[in-house]
PDB file of N, CA and C in Angstrom:
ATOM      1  N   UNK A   1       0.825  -1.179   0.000  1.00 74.00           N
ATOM      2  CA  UNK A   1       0.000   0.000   0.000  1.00 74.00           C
ATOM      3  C   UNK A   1       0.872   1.245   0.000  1.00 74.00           C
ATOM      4  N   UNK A   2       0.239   2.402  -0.646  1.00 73.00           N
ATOM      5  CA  UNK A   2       1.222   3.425  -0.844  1.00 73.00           C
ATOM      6  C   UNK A   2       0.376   4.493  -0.008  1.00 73.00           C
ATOM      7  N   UNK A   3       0.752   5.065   1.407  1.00 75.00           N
ATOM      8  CA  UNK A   3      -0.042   5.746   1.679  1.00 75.00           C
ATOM      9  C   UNK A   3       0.557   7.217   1.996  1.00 75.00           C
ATOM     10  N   UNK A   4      -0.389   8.466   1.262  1.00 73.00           N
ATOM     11  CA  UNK A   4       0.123   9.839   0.972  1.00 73.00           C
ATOM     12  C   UNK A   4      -0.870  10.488   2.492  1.00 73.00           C
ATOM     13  N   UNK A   5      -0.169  10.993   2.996  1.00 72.00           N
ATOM     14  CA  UNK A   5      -0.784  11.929   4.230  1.00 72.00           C
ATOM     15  C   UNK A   5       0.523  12.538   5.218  1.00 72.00           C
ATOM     16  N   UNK A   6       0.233  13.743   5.747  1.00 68.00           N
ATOM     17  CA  UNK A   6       0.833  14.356   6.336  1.00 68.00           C
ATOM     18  C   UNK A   6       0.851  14.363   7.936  1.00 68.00           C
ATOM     19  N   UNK A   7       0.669  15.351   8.227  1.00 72.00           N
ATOM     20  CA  UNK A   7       0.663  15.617   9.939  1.00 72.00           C
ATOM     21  C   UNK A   7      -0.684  15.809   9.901  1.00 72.00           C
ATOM     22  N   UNK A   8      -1.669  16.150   9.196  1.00 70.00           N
ATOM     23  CA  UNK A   8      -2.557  16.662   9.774  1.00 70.00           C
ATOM     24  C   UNK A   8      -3.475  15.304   9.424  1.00 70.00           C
ATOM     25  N   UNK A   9      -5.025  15.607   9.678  1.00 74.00           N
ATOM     26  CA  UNK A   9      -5.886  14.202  10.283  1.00 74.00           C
ATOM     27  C   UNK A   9      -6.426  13.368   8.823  1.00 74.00           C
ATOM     28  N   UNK A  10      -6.231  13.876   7.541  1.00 72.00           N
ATOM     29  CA  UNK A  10      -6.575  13.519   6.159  1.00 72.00           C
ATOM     30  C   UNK A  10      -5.530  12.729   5.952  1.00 72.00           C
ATOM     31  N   UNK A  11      -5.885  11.482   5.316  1.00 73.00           N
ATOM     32  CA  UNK A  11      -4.676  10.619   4.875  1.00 73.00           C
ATOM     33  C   UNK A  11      -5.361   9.830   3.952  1.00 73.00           C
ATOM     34  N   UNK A  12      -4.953   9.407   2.794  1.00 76.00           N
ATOM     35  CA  UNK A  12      -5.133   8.805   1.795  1.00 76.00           C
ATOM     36  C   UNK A  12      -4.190   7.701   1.840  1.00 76.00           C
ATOM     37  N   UNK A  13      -5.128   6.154   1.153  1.00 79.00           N
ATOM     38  CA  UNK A  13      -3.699   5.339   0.425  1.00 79.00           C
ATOM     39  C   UNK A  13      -4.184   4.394  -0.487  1.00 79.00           C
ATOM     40  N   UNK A  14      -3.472   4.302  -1.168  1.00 79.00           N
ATOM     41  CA  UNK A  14      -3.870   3.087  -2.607  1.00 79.00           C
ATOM     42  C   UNK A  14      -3.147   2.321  -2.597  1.00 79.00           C
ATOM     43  N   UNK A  15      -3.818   1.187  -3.278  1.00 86.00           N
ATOM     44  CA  UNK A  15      -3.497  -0.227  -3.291  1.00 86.00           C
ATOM     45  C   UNK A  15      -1.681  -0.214  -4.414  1.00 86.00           C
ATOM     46  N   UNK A  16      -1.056  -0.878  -4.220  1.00 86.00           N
ATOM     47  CA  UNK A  16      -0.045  -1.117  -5.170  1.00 86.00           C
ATOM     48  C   UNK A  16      -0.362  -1.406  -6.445  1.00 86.00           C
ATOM     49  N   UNK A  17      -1.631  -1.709  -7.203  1.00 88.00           N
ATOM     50  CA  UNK A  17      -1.909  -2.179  -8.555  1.00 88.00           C
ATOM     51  C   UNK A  17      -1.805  -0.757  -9.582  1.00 88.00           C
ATOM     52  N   UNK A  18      -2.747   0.590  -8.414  1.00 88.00           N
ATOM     53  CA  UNK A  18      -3.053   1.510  -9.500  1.00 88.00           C
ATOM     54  C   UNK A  18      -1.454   1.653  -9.924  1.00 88.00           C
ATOM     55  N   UNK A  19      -0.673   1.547  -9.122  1.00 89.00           N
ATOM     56  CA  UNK A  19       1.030   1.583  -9.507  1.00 89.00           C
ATOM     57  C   UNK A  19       1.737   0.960 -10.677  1.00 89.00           C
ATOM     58  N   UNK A  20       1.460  -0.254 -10.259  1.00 93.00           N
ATOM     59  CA  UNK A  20       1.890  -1.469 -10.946  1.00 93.00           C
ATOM     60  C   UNK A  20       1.543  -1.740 -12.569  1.00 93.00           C
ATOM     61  N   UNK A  21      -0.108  -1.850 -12.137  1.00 94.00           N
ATOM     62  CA  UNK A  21      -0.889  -1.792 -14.069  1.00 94.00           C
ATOM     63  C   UNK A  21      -0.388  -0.909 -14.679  1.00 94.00           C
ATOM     64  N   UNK A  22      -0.002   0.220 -14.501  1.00 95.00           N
ATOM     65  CA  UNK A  22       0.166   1.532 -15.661  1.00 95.00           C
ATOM     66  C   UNK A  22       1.201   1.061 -16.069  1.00 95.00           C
ATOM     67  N   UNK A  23       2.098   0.815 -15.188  1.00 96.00           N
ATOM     68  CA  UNK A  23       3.752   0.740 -15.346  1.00 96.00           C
ATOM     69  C   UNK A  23       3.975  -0.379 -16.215  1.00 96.00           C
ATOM     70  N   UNK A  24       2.776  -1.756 -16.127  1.00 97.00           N
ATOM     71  CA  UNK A  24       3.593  -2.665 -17.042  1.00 97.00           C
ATOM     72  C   UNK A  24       2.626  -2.300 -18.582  1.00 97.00           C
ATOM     73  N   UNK A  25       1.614  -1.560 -18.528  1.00 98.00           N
ATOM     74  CA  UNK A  25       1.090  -1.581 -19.662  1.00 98.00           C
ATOM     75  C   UNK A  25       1.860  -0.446 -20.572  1.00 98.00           C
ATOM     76  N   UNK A  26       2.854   0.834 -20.154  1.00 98.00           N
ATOM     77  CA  UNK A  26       3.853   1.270 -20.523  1.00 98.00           C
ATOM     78  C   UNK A  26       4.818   0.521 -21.248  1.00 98.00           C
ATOM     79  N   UNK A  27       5.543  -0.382 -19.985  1.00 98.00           N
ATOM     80  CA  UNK A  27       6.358  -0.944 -20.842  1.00 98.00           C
ATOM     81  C   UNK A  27       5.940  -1.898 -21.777  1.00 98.00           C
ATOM     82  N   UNK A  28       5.125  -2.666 -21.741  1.00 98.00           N
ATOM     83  CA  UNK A  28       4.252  -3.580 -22.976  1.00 98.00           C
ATOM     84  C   UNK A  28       4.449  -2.315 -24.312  1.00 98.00           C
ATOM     85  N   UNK A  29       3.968  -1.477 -23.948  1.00 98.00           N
ATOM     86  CA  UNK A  29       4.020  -0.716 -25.490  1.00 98.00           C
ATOM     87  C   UNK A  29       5.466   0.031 -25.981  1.00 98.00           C
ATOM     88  N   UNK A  30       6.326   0.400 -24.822  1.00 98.00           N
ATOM     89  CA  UNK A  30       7.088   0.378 -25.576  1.00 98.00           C
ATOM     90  C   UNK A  30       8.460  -0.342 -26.140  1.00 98.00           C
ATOM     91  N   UNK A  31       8.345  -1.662 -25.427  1.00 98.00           N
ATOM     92  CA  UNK A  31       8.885  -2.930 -26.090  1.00 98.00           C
ATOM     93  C   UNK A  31       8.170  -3.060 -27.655  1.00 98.00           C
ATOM     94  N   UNK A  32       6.825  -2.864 -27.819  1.00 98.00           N
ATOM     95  CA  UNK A  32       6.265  -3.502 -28.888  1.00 98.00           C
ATOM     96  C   UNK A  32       6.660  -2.153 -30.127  1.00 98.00           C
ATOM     97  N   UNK A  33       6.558  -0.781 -29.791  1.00 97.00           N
ATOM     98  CA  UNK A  33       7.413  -0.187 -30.345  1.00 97.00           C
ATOM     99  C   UNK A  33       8.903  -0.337 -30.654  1.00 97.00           C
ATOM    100  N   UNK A  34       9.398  -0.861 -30.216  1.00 96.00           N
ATOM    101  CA  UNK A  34      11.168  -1.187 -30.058  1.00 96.00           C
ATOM    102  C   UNK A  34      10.971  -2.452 -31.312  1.00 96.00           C
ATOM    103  N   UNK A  35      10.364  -2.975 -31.037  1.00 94.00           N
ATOM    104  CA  UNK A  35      10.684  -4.449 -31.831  1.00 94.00           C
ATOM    105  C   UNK A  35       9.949  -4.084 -33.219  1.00 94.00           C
ATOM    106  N   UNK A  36       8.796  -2.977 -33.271  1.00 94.00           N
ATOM    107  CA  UNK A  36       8.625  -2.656 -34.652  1.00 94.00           C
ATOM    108  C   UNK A  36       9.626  -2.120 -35.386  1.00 94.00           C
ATOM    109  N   UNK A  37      10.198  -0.880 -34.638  1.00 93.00           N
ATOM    110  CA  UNK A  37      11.288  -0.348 -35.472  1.00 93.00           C
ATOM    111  C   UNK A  37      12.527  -1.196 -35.681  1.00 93.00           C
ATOM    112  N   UNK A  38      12.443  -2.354 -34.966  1.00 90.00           N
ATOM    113  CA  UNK A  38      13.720  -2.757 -35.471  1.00 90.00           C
ATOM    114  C   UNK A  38      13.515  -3.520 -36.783  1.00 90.00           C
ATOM    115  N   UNK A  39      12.067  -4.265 -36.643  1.00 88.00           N
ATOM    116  CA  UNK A  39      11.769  -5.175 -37.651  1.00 88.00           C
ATOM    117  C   UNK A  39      11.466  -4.498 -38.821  1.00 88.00           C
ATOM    118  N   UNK A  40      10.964  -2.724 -39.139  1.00 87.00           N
ATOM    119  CA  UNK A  40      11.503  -1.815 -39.914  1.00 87.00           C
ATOM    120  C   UNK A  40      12.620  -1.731 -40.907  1.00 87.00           C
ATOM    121  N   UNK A  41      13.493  -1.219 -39.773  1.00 87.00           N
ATOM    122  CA  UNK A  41      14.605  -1.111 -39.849  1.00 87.00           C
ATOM    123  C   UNK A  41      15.501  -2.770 -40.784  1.00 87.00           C
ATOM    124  N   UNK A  42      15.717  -3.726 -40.098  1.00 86.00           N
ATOM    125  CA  UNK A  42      15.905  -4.695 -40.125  1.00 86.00           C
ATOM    126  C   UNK A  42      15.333  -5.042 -41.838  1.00 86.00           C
ATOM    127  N   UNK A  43      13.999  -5.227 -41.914  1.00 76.00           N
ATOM    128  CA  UNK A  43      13.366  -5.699 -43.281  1.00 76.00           C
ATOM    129  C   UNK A  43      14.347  -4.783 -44.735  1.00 76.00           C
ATOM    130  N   UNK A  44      14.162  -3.481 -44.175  1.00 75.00           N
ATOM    131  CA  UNK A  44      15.237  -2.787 -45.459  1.00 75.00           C
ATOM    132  C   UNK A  44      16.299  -3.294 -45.486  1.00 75.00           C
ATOM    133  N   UNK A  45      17.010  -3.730 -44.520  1.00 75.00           N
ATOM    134  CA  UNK A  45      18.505  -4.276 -44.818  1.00 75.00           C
ATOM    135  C   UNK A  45      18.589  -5.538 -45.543  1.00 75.00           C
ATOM    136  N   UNK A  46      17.518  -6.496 -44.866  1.00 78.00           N
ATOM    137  CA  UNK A  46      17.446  -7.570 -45.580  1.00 78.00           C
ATOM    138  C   UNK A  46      17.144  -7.464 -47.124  1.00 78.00           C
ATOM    139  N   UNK A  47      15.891  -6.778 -47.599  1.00 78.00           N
ATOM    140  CA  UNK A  47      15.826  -6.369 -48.850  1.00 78.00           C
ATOM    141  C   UNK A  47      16.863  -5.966 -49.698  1.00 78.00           C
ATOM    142  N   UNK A  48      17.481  -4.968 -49.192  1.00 80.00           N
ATOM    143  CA  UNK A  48      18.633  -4.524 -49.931  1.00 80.00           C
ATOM    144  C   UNK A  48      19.889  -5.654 -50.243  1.00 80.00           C
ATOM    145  N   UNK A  49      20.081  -6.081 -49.238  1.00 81.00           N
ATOM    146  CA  UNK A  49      21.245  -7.441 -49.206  1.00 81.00           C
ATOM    147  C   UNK A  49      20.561  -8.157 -50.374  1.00 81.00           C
ATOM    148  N   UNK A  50      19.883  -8.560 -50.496  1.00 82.00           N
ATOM    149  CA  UNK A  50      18.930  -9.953 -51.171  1.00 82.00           C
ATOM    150  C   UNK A  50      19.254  -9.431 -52.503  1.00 82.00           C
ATOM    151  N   UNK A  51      18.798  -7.606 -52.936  1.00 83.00           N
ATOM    152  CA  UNK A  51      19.029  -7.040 -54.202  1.00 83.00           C
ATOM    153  C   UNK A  51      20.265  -6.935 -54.859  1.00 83.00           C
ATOM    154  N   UNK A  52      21.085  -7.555 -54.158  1.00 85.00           N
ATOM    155  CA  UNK A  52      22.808  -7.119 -54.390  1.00 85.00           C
ATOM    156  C   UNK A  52      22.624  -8.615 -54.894  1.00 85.00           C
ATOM    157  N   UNK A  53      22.436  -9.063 -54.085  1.00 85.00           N
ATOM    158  CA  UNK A  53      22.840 -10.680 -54.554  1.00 85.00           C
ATOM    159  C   UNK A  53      22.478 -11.471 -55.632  1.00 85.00           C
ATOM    160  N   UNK A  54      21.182 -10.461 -55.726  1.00 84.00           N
ATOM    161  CA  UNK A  54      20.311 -11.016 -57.429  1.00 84.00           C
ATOM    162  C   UNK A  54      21.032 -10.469 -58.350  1.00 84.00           C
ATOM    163  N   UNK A  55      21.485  -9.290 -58.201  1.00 86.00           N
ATOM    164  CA  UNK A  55      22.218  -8.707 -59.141  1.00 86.00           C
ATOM    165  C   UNK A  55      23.745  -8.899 -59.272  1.00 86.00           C
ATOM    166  N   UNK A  56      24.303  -9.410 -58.451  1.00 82.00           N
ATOM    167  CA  UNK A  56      25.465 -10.527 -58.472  1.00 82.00           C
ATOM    168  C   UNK A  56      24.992 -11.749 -59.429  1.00 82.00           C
ATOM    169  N   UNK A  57      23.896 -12.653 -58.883  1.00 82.00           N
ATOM    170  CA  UNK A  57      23.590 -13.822 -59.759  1.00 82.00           C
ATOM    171  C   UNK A  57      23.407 -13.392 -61.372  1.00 82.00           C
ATOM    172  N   UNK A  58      22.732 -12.115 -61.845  1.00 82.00           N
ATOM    173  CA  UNK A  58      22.159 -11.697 -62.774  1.00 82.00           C
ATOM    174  C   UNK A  58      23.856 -11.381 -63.682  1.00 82.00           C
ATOM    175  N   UNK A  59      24.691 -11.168 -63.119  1.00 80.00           N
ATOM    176  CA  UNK A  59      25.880 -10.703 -63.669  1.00 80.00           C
ATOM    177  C   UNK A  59      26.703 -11.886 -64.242  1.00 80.00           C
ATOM    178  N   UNK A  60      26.587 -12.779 -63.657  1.00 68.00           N
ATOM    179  CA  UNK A  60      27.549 -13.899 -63.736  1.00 68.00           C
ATOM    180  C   UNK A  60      26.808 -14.630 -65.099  1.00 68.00           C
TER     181      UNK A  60
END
């Protein structure tokens, strides 16, 4: 429990989840961002490699 209150007689506290849920549904998205751009990223290289190589085969 996370509980916010001072000296005086008002005190509040919440459970550890409202904490917890945000934080992993954050990182869920931006792992799933990370792994798009790489697979982005990544797919052009592969493409390009593949185009060299046809055009290597195409030469010979």
């Amino acid at each position: 429990m996370v509980e916010l209150g001072g000296n005086g007689p008002y005190s509040t506290s919440f459970d550890n989840s409202v904490f917890i849920i945000p934080a992993i549904v954050i990182v869920a998205l931006f792992t799933f961002a990370a792994l798009k751009l790489r697979d982005a990223t990544q797919g052009k290289e592969k493409s390009a490699a593949r185009a060299r190589r046809d055009e290597k085969k195409k030469a010979k």
